[in-house]
PDB file of C-alpha atoms in Angstrom:
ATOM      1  CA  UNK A   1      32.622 -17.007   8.432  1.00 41.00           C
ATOM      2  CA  UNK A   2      34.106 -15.730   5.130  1.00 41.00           C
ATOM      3  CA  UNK A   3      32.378 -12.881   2.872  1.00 42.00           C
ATOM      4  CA  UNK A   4      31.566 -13.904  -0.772  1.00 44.00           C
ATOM      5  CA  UNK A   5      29.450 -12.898  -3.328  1.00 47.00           C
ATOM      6  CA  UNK A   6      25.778 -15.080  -4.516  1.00 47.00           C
ATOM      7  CA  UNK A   7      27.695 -18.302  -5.751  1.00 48.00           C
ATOM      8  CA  UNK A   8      28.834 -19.173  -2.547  1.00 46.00           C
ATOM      9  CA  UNK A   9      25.312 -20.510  -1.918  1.00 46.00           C
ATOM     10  CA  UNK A  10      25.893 -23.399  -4.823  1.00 47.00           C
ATOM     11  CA  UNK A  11      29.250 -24.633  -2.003  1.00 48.00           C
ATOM     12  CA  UNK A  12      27.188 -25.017   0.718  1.00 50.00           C
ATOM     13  CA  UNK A  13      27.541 -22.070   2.517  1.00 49.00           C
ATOM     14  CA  UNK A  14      23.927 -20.063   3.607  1.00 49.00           C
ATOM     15  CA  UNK A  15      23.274 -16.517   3.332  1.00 49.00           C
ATOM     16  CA  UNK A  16      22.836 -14.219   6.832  1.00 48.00           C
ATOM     17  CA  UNK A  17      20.901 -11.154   6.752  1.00 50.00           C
ATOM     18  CA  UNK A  18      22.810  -8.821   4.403  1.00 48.00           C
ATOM     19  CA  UNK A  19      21.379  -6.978   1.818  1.00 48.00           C
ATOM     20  CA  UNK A  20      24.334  -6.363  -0.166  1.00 46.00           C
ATOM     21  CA  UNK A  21      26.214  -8.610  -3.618  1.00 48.00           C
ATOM     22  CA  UNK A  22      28.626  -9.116  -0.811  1.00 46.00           C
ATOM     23  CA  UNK A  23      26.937 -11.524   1.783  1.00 47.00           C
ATOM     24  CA  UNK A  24      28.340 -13.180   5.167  1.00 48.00           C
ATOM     25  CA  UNK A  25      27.843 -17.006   4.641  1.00 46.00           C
ATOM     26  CA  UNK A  26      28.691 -19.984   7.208  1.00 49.00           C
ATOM     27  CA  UNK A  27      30.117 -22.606   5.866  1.00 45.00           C
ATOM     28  CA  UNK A  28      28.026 -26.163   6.975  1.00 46.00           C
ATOM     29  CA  UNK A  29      24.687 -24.514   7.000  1.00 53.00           C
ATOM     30  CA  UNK A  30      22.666 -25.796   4.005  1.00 59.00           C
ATOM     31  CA  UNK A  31      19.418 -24.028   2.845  1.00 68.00           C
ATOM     32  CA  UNK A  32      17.504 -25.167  -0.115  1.00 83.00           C
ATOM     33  CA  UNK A  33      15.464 -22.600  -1.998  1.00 86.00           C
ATOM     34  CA  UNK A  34      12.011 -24.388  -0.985  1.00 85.00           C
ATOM     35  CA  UNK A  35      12.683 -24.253   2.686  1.00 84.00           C
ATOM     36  CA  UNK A  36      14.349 -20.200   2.081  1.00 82.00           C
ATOM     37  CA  UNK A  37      11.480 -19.422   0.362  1.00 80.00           C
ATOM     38  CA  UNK A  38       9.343 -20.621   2.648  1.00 79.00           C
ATOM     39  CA  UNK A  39      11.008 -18.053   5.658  1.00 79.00           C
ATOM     40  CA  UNK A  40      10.805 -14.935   3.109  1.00 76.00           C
ATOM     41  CA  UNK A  41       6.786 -15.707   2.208  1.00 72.00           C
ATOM     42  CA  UNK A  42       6.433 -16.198   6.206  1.00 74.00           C
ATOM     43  CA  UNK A  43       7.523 -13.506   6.905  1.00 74.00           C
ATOM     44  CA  UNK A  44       4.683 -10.492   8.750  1.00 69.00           C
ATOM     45  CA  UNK A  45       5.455  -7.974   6.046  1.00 76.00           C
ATOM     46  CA  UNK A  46       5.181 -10.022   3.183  1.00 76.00           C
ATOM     47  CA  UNK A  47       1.918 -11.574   4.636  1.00 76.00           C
ATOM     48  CA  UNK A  48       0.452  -7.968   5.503  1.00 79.00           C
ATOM     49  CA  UNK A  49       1.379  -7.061   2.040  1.00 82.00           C
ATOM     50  CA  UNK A  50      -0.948 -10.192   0.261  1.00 82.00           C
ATOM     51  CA  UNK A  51      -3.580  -9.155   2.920  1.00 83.00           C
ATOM     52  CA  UNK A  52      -3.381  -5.946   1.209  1.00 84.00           C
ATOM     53  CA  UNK A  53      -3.813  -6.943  -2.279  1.00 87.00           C
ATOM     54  CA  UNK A  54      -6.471  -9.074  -1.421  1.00 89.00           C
ATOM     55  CA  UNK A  55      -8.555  -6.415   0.252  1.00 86.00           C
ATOM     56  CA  UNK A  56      -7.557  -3.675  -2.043  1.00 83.00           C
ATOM     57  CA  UNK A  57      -8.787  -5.826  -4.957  1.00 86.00           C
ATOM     58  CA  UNK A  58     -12.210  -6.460  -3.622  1.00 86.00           C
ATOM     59  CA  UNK A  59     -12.606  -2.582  -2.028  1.00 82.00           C
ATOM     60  CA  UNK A  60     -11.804  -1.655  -5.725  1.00 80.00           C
ATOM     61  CA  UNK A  61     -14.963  -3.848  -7.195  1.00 85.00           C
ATOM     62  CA  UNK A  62     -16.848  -2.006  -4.616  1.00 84.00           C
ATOM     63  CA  UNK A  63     -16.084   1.132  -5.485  1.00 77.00           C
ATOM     64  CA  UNK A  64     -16.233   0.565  -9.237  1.00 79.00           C
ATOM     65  CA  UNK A  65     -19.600  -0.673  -8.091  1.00 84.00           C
ATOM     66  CA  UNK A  66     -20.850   3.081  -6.502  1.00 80.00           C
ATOM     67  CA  UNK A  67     -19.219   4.941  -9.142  1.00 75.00           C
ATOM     68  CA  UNK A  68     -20.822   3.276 -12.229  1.00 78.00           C
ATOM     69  CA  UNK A  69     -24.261   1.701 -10.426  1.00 85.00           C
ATOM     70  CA  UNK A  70     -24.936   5.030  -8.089  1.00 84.00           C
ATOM     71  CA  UNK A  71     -22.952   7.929  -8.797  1.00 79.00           C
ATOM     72  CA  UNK A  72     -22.691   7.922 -12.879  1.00 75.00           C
ATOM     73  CA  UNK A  73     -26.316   7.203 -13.145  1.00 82.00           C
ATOM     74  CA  UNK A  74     -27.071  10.138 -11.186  1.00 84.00           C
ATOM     75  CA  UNK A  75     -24.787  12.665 -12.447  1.00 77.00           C
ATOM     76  CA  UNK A  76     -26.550  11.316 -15.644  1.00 76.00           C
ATOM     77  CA  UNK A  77     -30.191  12.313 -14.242  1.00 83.00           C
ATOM     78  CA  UNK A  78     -28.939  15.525 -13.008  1.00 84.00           C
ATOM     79  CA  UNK A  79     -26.983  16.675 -16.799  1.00 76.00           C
ATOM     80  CA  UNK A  80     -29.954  15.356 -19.050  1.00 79.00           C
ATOM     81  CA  UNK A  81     -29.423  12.028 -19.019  1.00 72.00           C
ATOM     82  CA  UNK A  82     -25.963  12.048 -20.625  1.00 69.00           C
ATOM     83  CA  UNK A  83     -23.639   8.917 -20.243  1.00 68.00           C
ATOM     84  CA  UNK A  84     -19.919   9.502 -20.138  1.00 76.00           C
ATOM     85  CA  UNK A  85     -18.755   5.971 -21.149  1.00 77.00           C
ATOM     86  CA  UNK A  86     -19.912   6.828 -24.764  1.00 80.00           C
ATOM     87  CA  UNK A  87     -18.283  10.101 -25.338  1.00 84.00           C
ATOM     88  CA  UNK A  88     -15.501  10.150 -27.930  1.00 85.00           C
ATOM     89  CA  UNK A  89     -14.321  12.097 -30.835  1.00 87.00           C
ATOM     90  CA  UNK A  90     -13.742   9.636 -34.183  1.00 87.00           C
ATOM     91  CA  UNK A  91     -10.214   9.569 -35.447  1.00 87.00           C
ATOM     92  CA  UNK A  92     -10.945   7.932 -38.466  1.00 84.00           C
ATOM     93  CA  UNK A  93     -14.230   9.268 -39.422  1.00 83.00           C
ATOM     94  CA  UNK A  94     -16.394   7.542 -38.416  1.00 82.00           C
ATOM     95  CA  UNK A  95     -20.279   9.069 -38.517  1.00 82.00           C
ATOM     96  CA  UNK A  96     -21.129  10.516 -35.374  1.00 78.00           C
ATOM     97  CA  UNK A  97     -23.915   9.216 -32.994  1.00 80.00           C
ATOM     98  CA  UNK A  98     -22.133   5.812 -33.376  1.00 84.00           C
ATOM     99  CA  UNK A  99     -22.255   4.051 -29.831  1.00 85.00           C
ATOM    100  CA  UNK A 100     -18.302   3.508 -28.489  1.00 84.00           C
ATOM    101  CA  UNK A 101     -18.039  -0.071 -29.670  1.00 85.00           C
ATOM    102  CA  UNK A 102     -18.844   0.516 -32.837  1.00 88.00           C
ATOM    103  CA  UNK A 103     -16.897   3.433 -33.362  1.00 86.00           C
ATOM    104  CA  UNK A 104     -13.854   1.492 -32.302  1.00 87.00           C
ATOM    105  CA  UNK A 105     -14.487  -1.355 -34.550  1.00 88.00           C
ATOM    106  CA  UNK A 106     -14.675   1.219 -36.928  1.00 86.00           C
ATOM    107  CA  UNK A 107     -11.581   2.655 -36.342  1.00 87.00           C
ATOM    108  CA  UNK A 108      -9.338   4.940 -33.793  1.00 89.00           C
ATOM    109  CA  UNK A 109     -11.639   6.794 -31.865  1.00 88.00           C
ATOM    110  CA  UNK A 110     -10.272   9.412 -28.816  1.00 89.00           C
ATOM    111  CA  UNK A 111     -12.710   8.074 -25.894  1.00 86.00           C
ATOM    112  CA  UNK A 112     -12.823  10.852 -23.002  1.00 88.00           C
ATOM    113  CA  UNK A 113     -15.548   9.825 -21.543  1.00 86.00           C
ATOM    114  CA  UNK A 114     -14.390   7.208 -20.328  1.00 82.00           C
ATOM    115  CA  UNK A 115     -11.414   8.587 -18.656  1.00 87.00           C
ATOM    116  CA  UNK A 116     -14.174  10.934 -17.065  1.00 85.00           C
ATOM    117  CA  UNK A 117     -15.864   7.733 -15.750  1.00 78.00           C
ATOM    118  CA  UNK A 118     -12.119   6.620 -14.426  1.00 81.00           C
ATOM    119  CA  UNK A 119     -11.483  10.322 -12.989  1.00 86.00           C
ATOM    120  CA  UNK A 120     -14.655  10.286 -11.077  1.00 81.00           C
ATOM    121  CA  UNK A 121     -13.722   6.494  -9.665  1.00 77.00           C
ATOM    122  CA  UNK A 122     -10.257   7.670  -8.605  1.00 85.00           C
ATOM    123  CA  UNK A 123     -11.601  10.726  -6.508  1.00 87.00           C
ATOM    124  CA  UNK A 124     -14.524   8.595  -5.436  1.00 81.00           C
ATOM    125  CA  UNK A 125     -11.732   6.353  -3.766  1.00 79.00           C
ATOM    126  CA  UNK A 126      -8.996   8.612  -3.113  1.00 85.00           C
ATOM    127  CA  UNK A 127     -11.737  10.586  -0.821  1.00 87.00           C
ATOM    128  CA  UNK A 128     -12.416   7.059   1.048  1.00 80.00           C
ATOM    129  CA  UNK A 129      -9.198   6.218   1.470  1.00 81.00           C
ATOM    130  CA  UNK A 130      -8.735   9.571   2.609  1.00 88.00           C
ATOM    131  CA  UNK A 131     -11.809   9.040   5.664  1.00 86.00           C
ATOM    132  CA  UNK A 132     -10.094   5.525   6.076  1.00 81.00           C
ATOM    133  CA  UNK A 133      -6.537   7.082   7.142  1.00 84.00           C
ATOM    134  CA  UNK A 134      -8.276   9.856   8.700  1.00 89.00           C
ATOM    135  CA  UNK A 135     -10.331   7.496  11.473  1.00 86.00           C
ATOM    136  CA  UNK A 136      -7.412   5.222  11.888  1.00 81.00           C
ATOM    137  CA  UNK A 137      -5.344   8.600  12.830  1.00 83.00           C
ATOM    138  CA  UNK A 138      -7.639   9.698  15.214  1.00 84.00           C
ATOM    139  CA  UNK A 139      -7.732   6.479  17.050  1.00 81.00           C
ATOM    140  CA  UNK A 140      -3.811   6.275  17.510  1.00 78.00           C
ATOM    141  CA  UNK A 141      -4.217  10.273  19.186  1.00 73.00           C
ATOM    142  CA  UNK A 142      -6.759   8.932  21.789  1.00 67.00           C
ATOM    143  CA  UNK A 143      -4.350   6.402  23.166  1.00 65.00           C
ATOM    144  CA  UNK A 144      -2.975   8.615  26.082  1.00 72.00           C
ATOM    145  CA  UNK A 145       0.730   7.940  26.366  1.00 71.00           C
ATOM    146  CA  UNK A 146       2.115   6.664  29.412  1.00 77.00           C
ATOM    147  CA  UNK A 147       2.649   8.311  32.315  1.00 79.00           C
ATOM    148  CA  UNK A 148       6.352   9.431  32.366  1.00 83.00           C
ATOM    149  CA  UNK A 149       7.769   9.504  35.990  1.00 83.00           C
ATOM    150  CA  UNK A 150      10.493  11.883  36.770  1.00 85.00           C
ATOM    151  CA  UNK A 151      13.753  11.900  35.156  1.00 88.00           C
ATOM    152  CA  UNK A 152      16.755  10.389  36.626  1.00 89.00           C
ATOM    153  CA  UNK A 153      18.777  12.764  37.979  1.00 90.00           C
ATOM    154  CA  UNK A 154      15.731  14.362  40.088  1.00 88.00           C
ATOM    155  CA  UNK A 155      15.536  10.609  41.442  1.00 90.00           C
ATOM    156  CA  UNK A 156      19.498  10.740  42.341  1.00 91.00           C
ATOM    157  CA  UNK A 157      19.175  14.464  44.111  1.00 92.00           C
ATOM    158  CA  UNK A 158      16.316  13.105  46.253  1.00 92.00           C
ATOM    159  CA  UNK A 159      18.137  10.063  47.174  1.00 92.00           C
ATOM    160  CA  UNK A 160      21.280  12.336  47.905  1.00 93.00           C
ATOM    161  CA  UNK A 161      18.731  14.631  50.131  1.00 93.00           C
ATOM    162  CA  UNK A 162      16.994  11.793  52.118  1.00 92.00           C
ATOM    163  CA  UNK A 163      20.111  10.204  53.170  1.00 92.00           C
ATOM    164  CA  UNK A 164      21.460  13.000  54.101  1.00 92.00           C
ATOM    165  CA  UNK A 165      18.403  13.801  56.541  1.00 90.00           C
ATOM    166  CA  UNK A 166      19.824  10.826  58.342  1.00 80.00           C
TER     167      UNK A 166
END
């Protein structure tokens, strides 16, 4: 084994597990990217991780779902029938009463409402994730831990007393 930097790869040598510019290699051991590639995307953590992604993505279409298909048309029932997504105040002047699309073709326009809309989603899903952690929490604290047996040394003192009963 000798310690070099990343370039030692290119002579042949292969890279242990060492996070640092400075790496152990061992010289005769030959691994191509493909087949080094193919142990980091194998790897549990990186697998967990696209697992992840993959259900994050589609819990976030659900959620974007409730917020805009149940929970902004209510809040609009309840405050007169307002919708948030078209609330904005023209930058460039445009007329007012201009729907959102419009007023951006027509120039700059400061849209809160639909950061409201995007507010409301975040909560919305910060509050799930929130029940999520919570049950997953409260599972782990019904596992009872094991039963611990008595510590060492009280094992030793009752040896030492047994034997010398004999």
């Amino acid at each position: 084994m000798y310690y070099a930097n990343v370039p030692a790869l290119r002579r042949g040598g292969r890279r242990k597990n060492c996070s640092s510019q400075y790496s152990i290699y061992t010289l005769g051991e030959h691994m191509s990217i493909a087949s080094e590639f193919k142990e980091f995307a194998l790897k549990g953590n990186v697998m967990d991780l696209a697992v992840g992604v993959i259900i994050g993505a589609a819990f976030g279409k659900i959620v974007d779902s409730v917020v805009n298909d149940l929970i902004m048309p209510l809040i609009g029932k309840v405050t007169g029938g307002l919708d948030f997504s078209n609330y904005y105040l023209p930058l460039n002047g445009q007329p007012a009463g201009l729907p959102l699309a419009e007023a951006k073709k027509a120039g700059a326009v400061f849209a809160y409402g639909n950061f409201i809309t995007v507010l409301i989603y975040f909560i919305i899903l910060a509050f799930i994730i929130f029940l999520m952690i919570k049950q997953v929490n409260k599972l782990k604290k019904d596992v009872p831990p094991p039963p611990v047996g008595p510590p060492e040394d009280v094992l030793l003192l009752r040896q030492i007393r047994d034997s010398l009963k004999k």
